[in-house]
XYZ file of C-alpha atoms in Angstrom:
355
model
C 70.754 -28.918 32.693
C 67.294 -30.623 32.271
C 63.970 -28.750 32.170
C 63.072 -27.570 35.856
C 60.486 -29.316 37.873
C 60.066 -32.234 35.657
C 57.087 -34.295 36.420
C 53.746 -35.599 35.461
C 50.269 -34.220 35.929
C 47.276 -36.572 36.219
C 43.655 -35.332 36.127
C 40.653 -34.964 34.152
C 40.170 -32.644 31.068
C 37.605 -29.882 31.588
C 37.922 -28.025 28.540
C 40.384 -27.072 25.656
C 41.472 -24.256 23.102
C 42.744 -25.165 19.854
C 45.987 -23.573 18.584
C 45.547 -20.749 16.158
C 47.341 -17.956 14.298
C 48.212 -15.929 17.311
C 49.269 -18.957 19.513
C 51.350 -22.187 18.549
C 50.212 -24.131 21.656
C 47.013 -26.378 22.076
C 45.766 -25.588 25.614
C 44.120 -28.035 27.758
C 42.317 -27.212 31.089
C 42.759 -30.147 33.519
C 41.079 -30.459 36.985
C 42.964 -32.561 39.582
C 41.276 -33.026 42.977
C 40.520 -29.422 43.928
C 43.171 -27.762 41.635
C 43.072 -26.476 38.278
C 45.953 -26.911 35.801
C 46.813 -25.822 32.081
C 48.734 -28.078 29.804
C 50.367 -26.257 26.955
C 51.248 -28.356 24.029
C 53.637 -27.187 21.223
C 51.929 -27.976 17.886
C 54.338 -25.648 15.871
C 57.906 -24.506 16.270
C 58.753 -20.933 17.064
C 60.383 -20.601 13.714
C 57.149 -21.958 12.070
C 58.124 -25.423 10.959
C 55.944 -28.309 11.571
C 56.213 -30.400 14.652
C 56.929 -34.057 14.461
C 54.212 -36.324 16.087
C 53.602 -39.932 16.617
C 50.304 -41.216 18.116
C 50.399 -44.788 19.695
C 46.575 -45.686 20.130
C 47.454 -49.161 21.730
C 50.160 -47.922 23.879
C 51.304 -50.938 26.033
C 54.148 -50.358 28.659
C 54.684 -51.030 32.315
C 54.704 -47.425 33.039
C 50.838 -47.497 32.585
C 50.357 -49.489 35.779
C 52.291 -47.079 37.813
C 50.505 -44.010 36.340
C 47.111 -45.610 37.008
C 48.074 -45.884 40.690
C 48.883 -42.089 40.809
C 46.683 -39.892 42.906
C 45.451 -36.727 40.896
C 47.567 -33.716 40.819
C 51.098 -32.798 39.921
C 54.066 -35.353 40.802
C 57.739 -34.447 40.514
C 59.598 -37.387 38.804
C 63.497 -38.243 39.222
C 65.104 -37.909 35.917
C 66.328 -41.500 36.030
C 65.781 -45.021 34.498
C 63.556 -47.620 35.940
C 60.710 -45.122 37.258
C 58.185 -42.883 35.572
C 60.412 -40.770 33.783
C 60.229 -40.770 29.847
C 63.154 -40.888 27.550
C 62.631 -41.136 23.751
C 66.187 -42.233 22.858
C 66.877 -44.693 25.744
C 63.633 -46.186 26.877
C 62.018 -47.351 23.501
C 58.835 -45.336 23.965
C 58.877 -44.253 20.292
C 61.300 -44.443 17.515
C 62.405 -41.542 15.381
C 61.235 -43.608 12.130
C 57.714 -43.562 13.505
C 57.379 -39.706 13.813
C 56.179 -37.509 10.891
C 55.725 -33.699 10.524
C 52.150 -32.393 10.557
C 50.843 -28.743 10.164
C 49.293 -27.116 13.067
C 46.162 -26.289 11.161
C 44.708 -27.130 7.834
C 41.495 -27.133 6.134
C 39.674 -30.493 6.365
C 39.233 -32.974 9.210
C 41.755 -35.190 10.860
C 44.752 -33.858 8.912
C 46.487 -31.550 11.225
C 47.796 -31.710 14.730
C 45.103 -29.568 16.168
C 42.804 -32.276 14.948
C 44.818 -35.411 16.235
C 45.163 -34.081 19.646
C 41.627 -32.632 19.980
C 39.996 -35.872 18.877
C 41.872 -37.716 21.949
C 40.996 -34.742 24.221
C 37.456 -34.763 23.309
C 37.263 -38.641 23.975
C 38.746 -37.871 27.363
C 36.074 -35.190 28.173
C 33.250 -37.497 27.309
C 34.409 -40.986 28.534
C 33.558 -41.982 31.895
C 36.632 -42.320 34.319
C 39.051 -41.173 31.479
C 42.281 -39.575 32.674
C 45.131 -37.636 30.912
C 48.855 -37.617 32.090
C 50.896 -34.859 30.836
C 54.905 -35.016 31.182
C 56.777 -31.995 31.200
C 58.113 -28.879 33.115
C 55.888 -27.610 35.840
C 55.110 -23.937 36.089
C 53.287 -21.945 38.652
C 52.490 -18.113 38.695
C 52.044 -15.842 41.798
C 48.888 -16.761 43.671
C 46.621 -13.869 42.307
C 47.671 -14.465 38.600
C 44.709 -15.578 36.664
C 45.332 -18.058 33.870
C 45.184 -16.212 30.552
C 43.218 -18.874 28.733
C 40.934 -20.573 31.352
C 40.650 -17.670 33.953
C 41.298 -19.948 37.093
C 43.879 -18.885 39.482
C 46.573 -19.415 40.441
C 47.868 -20.037 36.829
C 49.818 -23.270 36.961
C 50.326 -26.352 34.836
C 52.774 -28.210 32.357
C 54.789 -27.054 29.330
C 57.531 -28.474 27.445
C 55.354 -31.408 26.611
C 57.712 -32.723 23.917
C 61.369 -34.231 23.566
C 63.681 -32.254 25.760
C 67.186 -33.545 24.509
C 69.265 -33.133 21.369
C 68.286 -29.607 21.099
C 70.121 -26.917 18.700
C 72.686 -24.725 20.252
C 69.983 -21.903 21.168
C 68.091 -24.440 23.191
C 71.150 -26.542 24.513
C 70.265 -25.214 28.129
C 67.068 -27.463 28.221
C 68.825 -30.661 27.275
C 68.483 -33.562 29.653
C 68.164 -37.355 29.866
C 64.939 -39.069 31.230
C 62.947 -35.749 31.083
C 61.165 -35.945 27.870
C 57.612 -34.694 27.562
C 54.586 -36.687 26.341
C 50.815 -37.016 26.601
C 49.035 -40.017 27.663
C 45.376 -40.921 27.925
C 43.496 -43.622 29.674
C 40.128 -44.523 28.622
C 39.019 -47.379 31.324
C 35.815 -48.222 29.400
C 37.581 -49.369 26.574
C 40.719 -50.724 28.546
C 42.787 -48.424 26.286
C 45.991 -46.391 26.446
C 46.925 -43.789 23.851
C 50.329 -42.044 23.951
C 51.196 -38.920 21.963
C 54.926 -38.112 21.420
C 56.053 -34.734 19.958
C 59.613 -33.466 19.044
C 60.932 -30.558 16.849
C 62.571 -31.234 13.542
C 66.032 -29.609 14.582
C 66.478 -32.214 17.547
C 68.831 -34.841 17.246
C 68.262 -38.474 18.437
C 71.912 -38.890 19.045
C 72.680 -37.608 22.618
C 75.250 -37.987 25.218
C 74.927 -38.703 28.863
C 73.822 -34.916 29.323
C 71.202 -35.080 26.649
C 73.291 -32.830 24.319
C 73.261 -33.620 20.696
C 76.195 -35.787 19.320
C 74.995 -35.908 15.668
C 72.834 -33.966 13.282
C 69.232 -34.607 13.145
C 67.876 -37.096 10.678
C 66.353 -35.919 7.448
C 62.521 -35.366 7.826
C 60.292 -37.374 5.565
C 56.989 -35.913 4.741
C 54.122 -38.296 4.300
C 52.356 -38.083 0.941
C 49.248 -35.910 0.971
C 47.123 -38.411 -0.727
C 48.563 -41.806 -0.087
C 47.323 -44.541 -2.357
C 44.843 -46.699 -0.911
C 45.111 -50.471 -1.654
C 42.309 -52.802 -1.030
C 43.189 -55.345 1.458
C 43.564 -59.102 0.569
C 41.857 -59.938 3.833
C 39.799 -57.825 6.254
C 42.048 -56.157 8.788
C 41.906 -57.809 12.307
C 42.522 -55.608 15.133
C 43.625 -57.413 18.471
C 42.115 -55.967 21.725
C 44.391 -53.716 23.608
C 44.309 -56.142 26.630
C 42.851 -59.701 27.097
C 39.079 -59.224 27.247
C 37.748 -59.218 30.726
C 34.063 -59.841 31.102
C 32.469 -56.725 31.908
C 29.711 -56.266 34.794
C 25.872 -56.322 33.979
C 24.272 -53.162 33.428
C 24.650 -50.181 30.907
C 28.484 -50.444 30.862
C 28.272 -53.980 29.342
C 27.042 -52.504 25.883
C 29.872 -51.538 23.627
C 30.419 -50.068 20.121
C 32.355 -52.854 18.242
C 32.091 -51.643 14.659
C 31.047 -48.910 12.143
C 30.763 -48.676 8.508
C 31.467 -45.023 7.344
C 32.300 -45.741 3.723
C 29.600 -48.220 2.271
C 29.321 -49.386 -1.366
C 25.557 -49.175 -1.346
C 23.847 -46.268 -3.443
C 22.476 -44.366 -1.624
C 24.878 -44.802 1.015
C 24.041 -46.684 4.070
C 26.252 -46.104 7.282
C 25.943 -48.385 10.375
C 26.986 -48.815 13.918
C 27.315 -52.178 15.610
C 26.645 -52.813 19.246
C 27.400 -55.860 21.377
C 25.651 -56.660 24.495
C 28.141 -58.570 26.566
C 25.976 -59.130 29.617
C 24.103 -62.355 30.385
C 20.734 -60.348 30.387
C 19.066 -58.351 27.764
C 19.696 -54.578 27.398
C 17.073 -52.067 26.697
C 18.006 -49.261 24.594
C 15.012 -47.145 25.059
C 16.011 -43.514 25.397
C 19.547 -44.201 24.387
C 21.321 -42.317 21.399
C 24.538 -41.965 19.264
C 26.199 -38.783 19.254
C 28.875 -37.685 16.509
C 31.964 -35.372 16.569
C 29.512 -32.431 15.883
C 27.215 -33.524 18.730
C 24.440 -34.428 16.413
C 22.411 -37.322 17.910
C 20.511 -40.500 16.569
C 17.925 -41.906 18.815
C 17.986 -45.545 19.564
C 15.350 -48.023 20.720
C 14.609 -51.676 20.987
C 16.485 -54.419 22.763
C 19.510 -56.383 22.462
C 19.538 -59.877 23.589
C 22.078 -61.294 26.090
C 25.499 -61.892 24.278
C 24.120 -60.650 20.953
C 25.025 -57.779 18.550
C 22.810 -55.623 16.612
C 23.838 -53.559 13.497
C 22.059 -50.282 13.490
C 21.612 -48.153 10.163
C 21.924 -44.652 11.057
C 20.461 -41.337 9.454
C 21.171 -37.729 9.321
C 21.821 -35.291 11.025
C 24.278 -37.945 12.755
C 26.807 -38.502 10.467
C 29.952 -40.817 9.950
C 32.478 -38.869 7.917
C 34.928 -40.409 5.735
C 37.341 -37.850 6.863
C 37.381 -39.538 10.505
C 35.339 -38.926 13.485
C 33.868 -40.078 16.801
C 30.879 -41.983 17.903
C 29.739 -41.678 21.548
C 26.920 -43.905 23.046
C 24.769 -42.238 25.427
C 22.237 -44.091 27.722
C 18.549 -42.635 28.692
C 20.053 -40.458 31.567
C 22.611 -38.858 28.829
C 25.620 -40.623 30.422
C 28.349 -41.652 28.243
C 28.499 -45.498 27.989
C 31.112 -45.818 25.273
C 33.064 -43.730 22.894
C 35.258 -44.639 19.839
C 37.144 -42.534 17.202
C 38.418 -43.483 13.881
C 40.827 -41.889 11.402
C 40.498 -40.634 7.703
C 42.814 -43.443 6.787
C 40.564 -46.124 8.247
C 37.543 -44.813 6.555
C 39.139 -44.761 3.021
C 38.375 -48.446 2.222
C 34.887 -48.644 0.738
C 32.664 -51.422 2.133
C 34.978 -52.288 4.970
C 33.765 -52.013 8.552
C 36.121 -50.620 11.110
C 36.559 -52.844 14.039
C 37.079 -51.711 17.710
């Protein structure tokens, strides 16, 4: 039968805990209205094998409109098509060929599953109005049971945040259709949805009406550790996630539109480009950039209406060639914008990364 109490949790990220040697789950503390929840995300199989993952950072699906309309909290979801339910095999959310194995923990930045998920979670923690949506099986412990990771009570939340069909014989009891797990993030300031899909290597993508495997799992293809970087013939053009909408005047009209993390100058010059989309001047006095390690770079000056400005940054603020984040803070310390980039994007010397 499908995993019990299948549904989706909608809320705001409060804190998180990375998976480590004694735990194969990445834990996320979520607040939804007046309640607290924990999302337990498998980042390693119980047998120690690597989990398959796929991140869609421009997720475009009709389900996002329905999710955005949900009230905060946990919602039971009928395991059937034409609704909120997720099914990797039947709904076209993700293709098996798009998924790749990744270790839970590895030296370096942006090269393991902890890093991939943590980058999105930290953005959700610092971006105004950002929400997380976790699909999976709901659990709730007795009323006085304190959560073992985040101390709130009662301990409750979501687990089985992964594909829940095509299992091996030992987990066949969890098989079901229209009951797959997933993580979705909504960043309203950038009008962006990001989806994270997870599966185990021994799960089959050929399943019957009950979600049971009807064929063997496809072979796992490991990505190269150091893929060759080919210089592009033309600069990459990244279309906006949604058609551009004129933002309102005020601080929210200032956006990070590009950055240069891997310059060809010697000594290296790193830059961040801002755009003021408002019809009036924007004053940056007291504003700052913050990087992934929370180092800050103070800003000053003004950006004319409709103009952009390219700002040369300096240490301790850093644009790592291994991927990272940039947060734009106003004079009151409020997050105005936040962007993230990957190691792969930063491997093209001299090329700006466009958002």
